[in-house]
Short mmCIF file of C-alpha atoms in Angstrom, two decimals:
data_model
loop_
_atom_site.label_atom_id
_atom_site.label_comp_id
_atom_site.label_asym_id
_atom_site.label_seq_id
_atom_site.Cartn_x
_atom_site.Cartn_y
_atom_site.Cartn_z
CA MET W 1 -28.85 -3.93 -1.75
CA SER W 2 -32.09 -3.55 0.20
CA THR W 3 -32.55 -1.17 3.12
CA GLU W 4 -33.13 -4.12 5.43
CA SER W 5 -29.81 -5.67 4.48
CA GLN W 6 -27.98 -2.55 5.59
CA PHE W 7 -28.62 -3.66 9.17
CA LEU W 8 -27.45 -7.20 8.63
CA LEU W 9 -24.18 -8.39 10.13
CA ILE W 10 -22.87 -11.06 7.80
CA GLN W 11 -20.38 -13.57 9.11
CA VAL W 12 -18.16 -15.19 6.55
CA SER W 13 -15.30 -17.57 7.06
CA LEU W 14 -11.84 -16.03 7.06
CA VAL W 15 -10.44 -18.91 5.09
CA LEU W 16 -9.06 -16.41 2.60
CA LEU W 17 -5.75 -17.51 1.19
CA PHE W 18 -3.85 -14.90 3.17
CA PHE W 19 -4.61 -16.85 6.33
CA SER W 20 -3.21 -20.05 4.88
CA GLY W 21 0.19 -18.58 5.74
CA ILE W 22 -0.65 -17.80 9.34
CA HIS W 23 0.08 -21.34 10.62
CA GLY W 24 -1.52 -20.49 13.91
CA SER W 25 0.47 -17.34 14.50
CA LEU W 26 -2.67 -15.24 14.98
CA TRP W 27 -3.25 -16.46 18.51
CA LYS W 28 0.38 -17.29 19.29
CA GLN W 29 1.53 -13.75 18.62
CA ASP W 30 2.38 -12.03 21.89
CA SER W 31 2.89 -8.39 21.04
CA ASP W 32 1.33 -5.12 21.97
CA ILE W 33 0.99 -1.55 20.87
CA LEU W 34 3.80 0.13 22.77
CA SER W 35 2.95 3.17 24.80
CA SER W 36 4.80 6.44 24.33
CA ASP W 37 6.56 6.12 27.67
CA ILE W 38 7.99 2.73 26.66
CA LEU W 39 9.43 4.23 23.50
CA SER W 40 10.78 7.13 25.53
CA ARG W 41 12.63 4.77 27.84
CA THR W 42 14.07 2.77 24.96
CA HIS W 43 15.27 5.71 22.88
CA TYR W 44 19.00 6.22 23.14
CA ASP W 45 20.01 9.84 23.00
CA ALA W 46 23.72 9.15 23.19
CA SER W 47 24.01 8.41 19.51
CA PRO W 48 22.45 11.24 17.78
CA ASN W 49 -7.85 -20.97 -2.91
CA ILE W 50 -9.80 -17.99 -2.06
CA SER W 51 -13.21 -19.70 -1.86
CA PRO W 52 -13.72 -21.27 1.59
CA SER W 53 -12.86 -24.96 1.72
CA ILE W 54 -16.04 -25.46 3.72
CA ALA W 55 -19.18 -23.38 3.57
CA PRO W 56 -19.36 -20.74 6.31
CA GLU W 57 -21.95 -21.46 8.94
CA SER W 58 -25.03 -19.31 8.96
CA MET W 59 -25.66 -16.97 11.84
CA LEU W 60 -28.36 -14.82 13.33
CA PRO W 61 -28.34 -11.16 12.29
CA MET W 62 -26.50 -8.85 14.68
CA GLN W 63 -24.87 -11.78 16.51
CA ALA W 64 -21.25 -10.77 16.28
CA PRO W 65 -18.35 -13.20 16.71
CA SER W 66 -15.72 -12.88 19.38
CA PRO W 67 -13.41 -9.90 18.88
CA LEU W 68 -9.70 -10.18 18.18
CA MET W 69 -7.81 -10.88 21.38
CA PRO W 70 -5.85 -7.73 22.35
CA PHE W 71 -2.13 -7.80 21.85
CA THR W 72 -0.21 -8.86 24.95
CA TYR W 73 2.92 -6.85 25.61
CA THR W 74 5.80 -9.17 26.44
CA GLY W 75 8.92 -7.02 26.40
CA VAL W 76 10.74 -3.90 25.32
CA PRO W 77 12.26 -3.97 21.81
CA LYS W 78 16.01 -4.45 21.84
CA LEU W 79 17.40 -1.29 20.30
CA SER W 80 21.00 -0.91 19.20
CA GLY W 81 21.77 2.31 21.02
CA HIS W 82 23.53 3.54 17.87
CA CYS W 83 20.67 5.26 16.04
CA ALA W 84 19.93 8.97 16.24
CA PHE W 85 16.26 8.68 15.27
CA ASN W 86 13.81 10.34 17.64
CA PHE W 87 11.45 7.41 18.02
CA SER W 88 9.43 9.13 20.73
CA ALA W 89 8.52 12.03 18.44
CA ALA W 90 7.54 9.57 15.73
CA ASP W 91 5.54 7.33 18.07
CA SER W 92 2.22 8.04 16.34
CA ILE W 93 3.38 7.21 12.82
CA LEU W 94 5.19 4.09 14.04
CA ARG W 95 1.96 2.90 15.64
CA THR W 96 0.18 3.55 12.35
CA THR W 97 2.86 1.66 10.43
CA ALA W 98 2.67 -1.34 12.75
CA THR W 99 -1.12 -1.49 12.41
CA ASN W 100 -1.05 -1.03 8.62
CA CYS W 101 1.52 -3.83 8.37
CA TRP W 102 -0.14 -6.06 10.92
CA SER W 103 1.21 -9.58 11.10
CA SER W 104 -0.22 -11.91 8.45
CA LEU W 105 -2.16 -9.18 6.64
CA ALA W 106 0.97 -7.31 5.55
CA PRO W 107 1.65 -9.24 2.31
CA TYR W 108 -1.91 -8.70 1.14
CA LEU W 109 -2.03 -4.99 1.93
CA ALA W 110 1.59 -4.35 0.93
CA ASN W 111 1.07 -2.43 -2.28
CA VAL W 112 -1.75 -0.15 -1.19
CA ILE W 113 -1.39 0.46 2.55
CA CYS W 114 1.47 -1.28 4.34
CA CYS W 115 4.54 -0.44 2.25
CA PRO W 116 3.50 3.14 1.40
CA GLN W 117 3.17 3.79 5.14
CA PHE W 118 6.42 2.01 5.98
CA ASP W 119 8.27 3.99 3.32
CA ALA W 120 6.71 7.22 4.60
CA SER W 121 7.77 6.48 8.17
CA LEU W 122 11.39 5.96 7.09
CA VAL W 123 11.39 9.21 5.12
CA VAL W 124 10.01 11.05 8.15
CA LEU W 125 12.52 9.51 10.55
CA VAL W 126 15.51 10.43 8.37
CA GLY W 127 14.09 13.88 7.69
CA GLN W 128 13.50 14.61 11.36
CA ALA W 129 16.98 13.35 12.26
CA SER W 130 18.48 15.83 9.79
CA ILE W 131 17.33 18.69 12.01
CA GLN W 132 20.22 17.76 14.30
CA SER W 133 22.66 16.16 11.87
CA GLN W 134 22.12 18.58 8.95
CA ARG W 135 22.41 15.59 6.62
CA LEU W 136 19.54 13.99 4.73
CA ALA W 137 21.10 10.54 4.47
CA LEU W 138 22.80 8.05 6.76
CA ASN W 139 26.02 6.18 6.17
CA LEU W 140 25.55 2.46 5.69
CA THR W 141 26.61 1.50 9.22
CA HIS W 142 24.27 4.01 10.84
CA ALA W 143 21.50 3.00 8.43
CA THR W 144 21.91 -0.65 9.41
CA HIS W 145 21.51 0.14 13.11
CA CYS W 146 18.54 2.42 12.55
CA LEU W 147 16.65 0.09 10.25
CA SER W 148 17.16 -2.73 12.74
CA ASP W 149 15.76 -0.53 15.51
CA VAL W 150 12.73 0.43 13.43
CA GLU W 151 12.14 -3.23 12.65
CA GLN W 152 12.35 -4.15 16.34
CA ILE W 153 9.86 -1.46 17.35
CA LEU W 154 7.37 -2.32 14.63
CA GLU W 155 7.53 -6.06 15.34
CA SER W 156 6.93 -5.40 19.04
CA GLN W 157 3.77 -3.53 18.05
CA GLY W 158 2.37 -6.36 15.94
CA ALA W 159 3.87 -5.73 12.50
CA SER W 160 4.98 -8.58 10.26
CA LYS W 161 8.37 -10.08 11.01
CA LYS W 162 9.01 -10.17 7.26
CA LEU W 163 8.29 -6.48 6.71
CA LEU W 164 11.67 -5.64 5.18
CA GLU W 165 11.30 -8.48 2.70
CA ILE W 166 7.67 -7.67 1.91
CA CYS W 167 8.45 -4.02 1.18
CA SER W 168 11.91 -4.64 -0.37
CA VAL W 169 13.65 -2.36 2.12
CA ASP W 170 17.28 -2.61 3.20
CA PRO W 171 19.76 -0.20 4.85
CA SER W 172 20.68 1.36 1.50
CA ASN W 173 17.20 2.89 1.43
CA LEU W 174 18.31 5.24 4.21
CA THR W 175 21.53 6.33 2.47
CA GLU W 176 22.11 8.89 -0.25
CA SER W 177 22.56 6.19 -2.90
CA SER W 178 23.55 8.09 -6.05
CA CYS W 179 22.22 11.58 -5.22
CA PRO W 180 25.18 13.97 -4.99
CA VAL W 181 23.65 16.44 -2.50
CA ILE W 182 22.60 15.49 1.04
CA ASP W 183 23.74 18.48 3.12
CA VAL W 184 20.78 20.54 4.33
CA ASN W 185 22.47 23.91 3.85
CA GLU W 186 23.66 22.99 0.38
CA ILE W 187 20.18 21.86 -0.60
CA GLU W 188 18.55 25.02 0.71
CA ASN W 189 21.06 27.12 -1.22
CA SER W 190 20.37 25.14 -4.40
CA LEU W 191 16.57 24.99 -4.39
CA ASN W 192 13.66 27.39 -4.30
CA THR W 193 12.60 25.96 -0.96
CA SER W 194 9.84 28.50 -0.38
CA ALA W 195 8.07 27.49 -3.59
CA LEU W 196 8.52 23.82 -2.72
CA LEU W 197 6.93 24.28 0.68
CA VAL W 198 4.01 26.26 -0.73
CA ALA W 199 3.39 23.57 -3.35
CA CYS W 200 3.27 20.74 -0.82
CA GLU W 201 2.22 22.05 2.57
CA LYS W 202 -1.56 21.94 2.01
CA ILE W 203 -1.77 18.95 -0.26
CA ASP W 204 -5.16 17.43 -1.05
CA PRO W 205 -4.76 13.85 -2.35
CA THR W 206 -7.57 13.99 -4.91
CA ILE W 207 -6.58 17.38 -6.31
CA GLU W 208 -2.85 16.59 -6.23
CA CYS W 209 -3.27 13.41 -8.25
CA CYS W 210 -4.83 15.54 -11.00
CA ASN W 211 -2.85 18.78 -11.05
CA GLN W 212 0.42 17.35 -9.65
CA VAL W 213 1.55 20.68 -8.22
CA CYS W 214 3.55 19.16 -5.37
CA GLN W 215 4.80 16.26 -7.50
CA ASN W 216 6.06 18.62 -10.20
CA ALA W 217 7.79 20.79 -7.62
CA ILE W 218 9.50 17.74 -6.13
CA SER W 219 10.57 16.49 -9.56
CA ALA W 220 12.02 19.89 -10.45
CA ALA W 221 13.93 20.00 -7.17
CA ALA W 222 15.21 16.44 -7.66
CA GLU W 223 16.39 17.30 -11.16
CA THR W 224 18.28 20.30 -9.80
CA LEU W 225 20.08 18.07 -7.32
CA ALA W 226 20.70 15.35 -9.92
CA ALA W 227 22.32 17.93 -12.20
CA ARG W 228 25.13 18.19 -9.65
CA HIS W 229 26.15 14.59 -10.34
CA LYS W 230 29.62 14.31 -11.86
CA ASN W 231 28.39 12.15 -14.76
CA VAL W 232 25.56 14.46 -15.76
CA THR W 233 25.79 16.61 -18.85
CA ARG W 234 23.34 18.90 -20.60
CA PHE W 235 22.34 19.02 -24.24
CA SER W 236 20.07 21.81 -25.47
CA GLY W 237 19.10 22.55 -21.90
CA SER W 238 18.06 18.98 -21.10
CA LEU W 239 19.78 16.69 -18.63
CA ILE W 240 21.57 13.66 -20.03
CA LEU W 241 21.91 11.16 -17.20
CA PRO W 242 23.73 7.81 -17.42
CA GLU W 243 21.10 6.18 -15.20
CA LYS W 244 18.44 8.87 -15.11
CA SER W 245 15.66 6.93 -13.44
CA SER W 246 17.87 5.71 -10.60
CA LEU W 247 19.53 9.07 -10.01
CA MET W 248 16.24 10.96 -10.14
CA SER W 249 14.65 8.47 -7.76
CA ASP W 250 17.49 8.84 -5.27
CA CYS W 251 17.36 12.63 -5.40
CA THR W 252 13.58 12.56 -5.08
CA SER W 253 14.07 10.66 -1.82
CA ILE W 254 16.41 13.39 -0.60
CA VAL W 255 13.86 16.09 -1.46
CA LEU W 256 11.11 14.18 0.36
CA ARG W 257 13.31 13.87 3.45
CA TRP W 258 13.98 17.60 3.36
CA LEU W 259 10.23 18.23 3.17
CA ALA W 260 9.69 15.87 6.10
CA SER W 261 12.12 17.91 8.19
CA LYS W 262 10.00 21.05 7.75
CA PHE W 263 6.79 19.65 9.23
CA ASN W 264 5.88 17.75 12.35
CA PRO W 265 6.04 13.97 11.86
CA SER W 266 2.28 13.50 11.45
CA SER W 267 1.95 16.28 8.86
CA ALA W 268 5.00 15.04 6.97
CA ASN W 269 3.60 11.52 6.97
CA ARG W 270 0.26 12.80 5.63
CA ILE W 271 1.97 14.60 2.73
CA ILE W 272 4.08 11.59 1.73
CA ARG W 273 1.13 9.19 1.95
CA ALA W 274 -0.94 11.53 -0.22
CA LEU W 275 1.78 11.47 -2.87
CA SER W 276 2.01 7.68 -2.71
CA SER W 277 -1.75 7.41 -3.25
CA CYS W 278 -1.30 9.08 -6.62
CA ASP W 279 1.39 6.58 -7.60
CA ILE W 280 -0.29 3.35 -6.59
CA ASN W 281 -3.32 3.94 -8.83
CA LYS W 282 -1.27 4.37 -12.01
CA SER W 283 -0.74 0.66 -12.61
CA CYS W 284 -1.89 -2.87 -11.81
CA PRO W 285 0.09 -4.58 -9.02
CA LEU W 286 -1.07 -8.10 -9.86
CA VAL W 287 1.13 -10.70 -11.54
CA PHE W 288 -0.73 -12.31 -14.44
CA PRO W 289 -0.30 -16.07 -15.01
CA GLU W 290 -0.24 -17.52 -18.52
CA ILE W 291 -3.57 -17.13 -20.32
CA LYS W 292 -3.24 -20.25 -22.47
CA ASP W 293 -6.20 -22.01 -20.80
CA ILE W 294 -8.47 -19.05 -21.52
CA THR W 295 -7.30 -18.76 -25.11
CA LYS W 296 -7.89 -22.48 -25.58
CA GLU W 297 -11.43 -22.45 -24.20
CA CYS W 298 -12.57 -19.01 -25.37
CA GLY W 299 -11.43 -19.12 -28.97
CA GLU W 300 -14.91 -20.21 -30.03
CA VAL W 301 -17.00 -18.81 -27.21
CA THR W 302 -20.27 -19.04 -29.08
CA SER W 303 -20.03 -22.84 -29.19
CA ASN W 304 -18.32 -23.40 -25.85
CA GLN W 305 -19.50 -20.67 -23.50
CA THR W 306 -19.53 -22.84 -20.37
CA SER W 307 -15.96 -24.05 -20.84
CA CYS W 308 -14.83 -20.51 -21.61
CA CYS W 309 -16.33 -19.05 -18.44
CA ASN W 310 -15.03 -21.93 -16.34
CA ALA W 311 -11.54 -21.17 -17.63
CA MET W 312 -12.04 -17.47 -16.91
CA ASP W 313 -13.27 -18.19 -13.37
CA SER W 314 -10.31 -20.46 -12.74
CA TYR W 315 -7.91 -17.78 -13.98
CA LEU W 316 -9.51 -15.06 -11.86
CA SER W 317 -9.35 -17.28 -8.78
CA ARG W 318 -5.56 -17.30 -9.17
CA LEU W 319 -5.47 -13.51 -9.32
CA GLN W 320 -7.66 -13.39 -6.23
CA GLN W 321 -4.95 -15.12 -4.23
CA GLN W 322 -2.56 -12.18 -4.52
CA SER W 323 -3.60 -8.99 -2.72
CA PHE W 324 -6.17 -6.39 -1.91
CA ILE W 325 -6.19 -3.64 -4.53
CA THR W 326 -7.93 -0.29 -4.96
CA ASN W 327 -10.89 0.20 -7.28
CA LEU W 328 -8.73 2.11 -9.76
CA GLN W 329 -6.04 -0.55 -9.65
CA ALA W 330 -8.76 -3.10 -10.41
CA LEU W 331 -9.75 -0.98 -13.39
CA ASN W 332 -6.14 -1.04 -14.61
CA CYS W 333 -5.89 -4.80 -14.02
CA ALA W 334 -9.10 -5.48 -15.95
CA THR W 335 -7.89 -3.30 -18.80
CA LEU W 336 -4.51 -5.05 -18.90
CA LEU W 337 -6.05 -8.52 -18.90
CA GLY W 338 -8.52 -7.49 -21.60
CA LYS W 339 -5.65 -6.30 -23.79
CA LYS W 340 -3.73 -9.54 -23.22
CA LEU W 341 -6.75 -11.57 -24.28
CA GLN W 342 -7.40 -9.42 -27.35
CA GLU W 343 -3.75 -9.70 -28.34
CA ALA W 344 -4.24 -13.48 -28.13
CA ASN W 345 -6.98 -13.15 -30.78
CA ILE W 346 -9.93 -13.43 -28.42
CA THR W 347 -12.23 -10.92 -30.08
CA SER W 348 -15.48 -11.59 -28.23
CA ASN W 349 -16.11 -9.70 -25.01
CA VAL W 350 -15.55 -12.58 -22.61
CA PHE W 351 -15.76 -10.21 -19.64
CA ASP W 352 -19.36 -9.49 -20.53
CA LEU W 353 -20.04 -13.09 -21.49
CA CYS W 354 -18.75 -14.38 -18.14
CA HIS W 355 -20.02 -11.45 -16.04
CA VAL W 356 -16.57 -10.34 -14.89
CA ASN W 357 -16.63 -7.38 -12.50
CA LEU W 358 -13.89 -5.19 -11.06
CA LYS W 359 -14.25 -6.80 -7.65
CA ASP W 360 -13.27 -10.13 -9.21
CA PHE W 361 -9.65 -8.95 -9.35
CA SER W 362 -9.22 -8.53 -5.59
CA LEU W 363 -9.15 -10.88 -2.64
CA GLN W 364 -12.59 -12.33 -2.01
CA VAL W 365 -14.76 -12.20 1.08
CA ASP W 366 -16.66 -15.31 0.03
CA ALA W 367 -18.20 -16.83 -3.06
CA LYS W 368 -21.46 -14.90 -2.66
CA GLU W 369 -20.34 -11.49 -1.45
CA SER W 370 -17.20 -11.53 -3.59
CA GLY W 371 -14.37 -9.04 -3.78
CA CYS W 372 -13.15 -6.35 -1.44
CA LEU W 373 -11.90 -3.28 -3.29
CA LEU W 374 -10.07 -0.63 -1.30
CA PRO W 375 -10.96 3.01 -2.04
CA SER W 376 -8.71 4.77 -4.53
CA LEU W 377 -7.32 6.79 -1.61
CA PRO W 378 -6.79 3.98 0.93
CA THR W 379 -7.21 4.79 4.60
CA ASP W 380 -5.10 3.44 7.44
CA LEU W 381 -6.06 0.27 9.23
CA THR W 382 -7.57 0.73 12.66
CA TYR W 383 -7.03 -1.21 15.86
CA ASP W 384 -8.88 -1.32 19.13
CA GLN W 385 -9.12 -3.98 21.80
CA SER W 386 -12.83 -4.56 21.38
CA SER W 387 -13.11 -5.01 17.62
CA GLY W 388 -9.55 -5.77 16.54
CA ILE W 389 -8.04 -4.82 13.17
CA GLY W 390 -10.29 -3.18 10.59
CA PHE W 391 -10.08 -1.27 7.33
CA ILE W 392 -12.35 0.49 4.86
CA CYS W 393 -13.50 -1.73 2.04
CA ASP W 394 -15.32 -0.68 -1.13
CA LEU W 395 -17.71 -3.45 -2.22
CA ASN W 396 -19.13 -2.04 -5.44
CA ASP W 397 -21.98 -4.03 -6.90
CA ASN W 398 -21.79 -5.08 -10.53
CA VAL W 399 -19.18 -2.65 -11.86
CA ALA W 400 -18.37 -4.40 -15.12
CA ALA W 401 -14.76 -4.95 -16.11
CA PRO W 402 -13.98 -2.89 -19.26
CA TRP W 403 -13.26 -4.75 -22.49
CA SER W 404 -13.31 -2.16 -25.25
CA SER W 405 -9.96 -1.67 -26.96
CA ALA W 406 -10.81 2.03 -27.07
CA TYR W 407 -10.12 2.10 -23.34
CA SER W 408 -6.41 2.68 -23.19
CA GLY W 409 -4.12 4.03 -20.55
CA ALA W 410 -4.19 3.73 -16.79
CA ALA W 411 -7.20 4.62 -14.73
CA SER W 412 -7.08 7.93 -13.00
CA THR W 413 -8.92 9.76 -10.26
CA CYS W 414 -9.15 12.58 -12.83
CA ASN W 415 -10.61 10.46 -15.63
CA LYS W 416 -12.85 7.63 -14.55
CA ARG W 417 -14.32 5.77 -17.50
CA VAL W 418 -16.19 3.34 -15.26
CA SER W 419 -18.79 4.43 -12.73
CA ILE W 420 -17.57 3.51 -9.27
CA LYS W 421 -20.18 4.03 -6.57
CA ASP W 422 -19.26 5.25 -3.12
CA MET W 423 -20.33 2.17 -1.19
CA VAL W 424 -18.01 1.76 1.76
CA TYR W 425 -17.95 -0.95 4.39
CA THR W 426 -15.67 -1.83 7.27
CA LEU W 427 -13.96 -5.17 7.62
CA ILE W 428 -13.00 -6.31 11.09
CA PHE W 429 -10.74 -9.27 11.81
CA ALA W 430 -11.76 -11.40 14.77
CA LEU W 431 -10.25 -14.15 16.90
CA SER W 432 -12.82 -16.66 15.69
CA MET W 433 -11.29 -16.26 12.21
CA VAL W 434 -14.20 -14.50 10.57
CA PHE W 435 -14.85 -11.27 8.76
CA GLN W 436 -17.49 -9.08 10.27
CA LEU W 437 -18.97 -7.29 7.30
CA LEU W 438 -20.71 -4.23 8.71
CA ILE W 439 -23.25 -3.21 6.12
#
């Protein structure tokens, strides 16, 4: 990219597929970012096809489109009055959650930004509530009231009305589920809490994803709690669990809530989000359609290269309708698709033949500028009344999708086999339904 182009403001049509589901709600939505005093008044203390259908019009450099119309506050969220969460103390992280899960963008940022933040906010709210209740889980009735209140607050701040569905959250997520220990005193008598705090209090996302100091400490603590389950036995020192993954997951949630109770809400949220960043880059979140069209057209690529690449482009366009992903997730997705094709007896490197890049696996900006890859450690979305909703986007030029069968295993921030340049841009969503690509 030339130096001159770094000062160019490119306008591209926001006819991305994720806006096909808006149905006009962008400008009909009447919600606002609630102020802290509003939340204070409402807290009850009594009860503790990706390519544009038409070509985007050209524009003069530096001539920005109209900004996103500010949210318009229309009313106070209707809270149940039966939830002990301290919403005022968690005001900052709730604002962040609402922005990260903003309206029609939520489904397309769910895996990397929205749901990790929503999950973190729930962990923090339950953890902070345990300071008073001394319990790290809610009963189902209390959980139902509290989750409804959280949903009301987030929706009033602009979050998607389908957030619970998008993130697969229900009241049981706030309960103990199968973990046998939820009492704070019992947990602190069972665990080496000092070591756990030391391991996690100064977490660095990049370092943690490699050395897993905090993650290992949490896993060890969760295993200690899981061992108290009535159906758990030991054999040669190892736990034998009837449903190990479920029990360990439930006890891990309890440990995370305990951690969240030992820090202020913002610090607790930062720790949990850092841990989630390590998890999201271990796999590919995309759902792969059948590859029969590619196998049909690419079986003899040397004699039918055009048909092969047309089939590949058509297939990738279907993947591009799903979600934004990180650069490392794109690496995992490319690797997984390459393996599927090789298992279908496609031996030629069709990625190279058809010039497939990592950015081809994410939502597209437009046909020319192509995909938007989020950084491996995604940042929160931002909102202001002048420029609207924006997020950091990594538009790496010509990073080829890997094909070699020697490349096995998930991508990692500790072991990058593909050079990923640090080229970061900001995407801003505007009322005139365009991206502003600030280069």
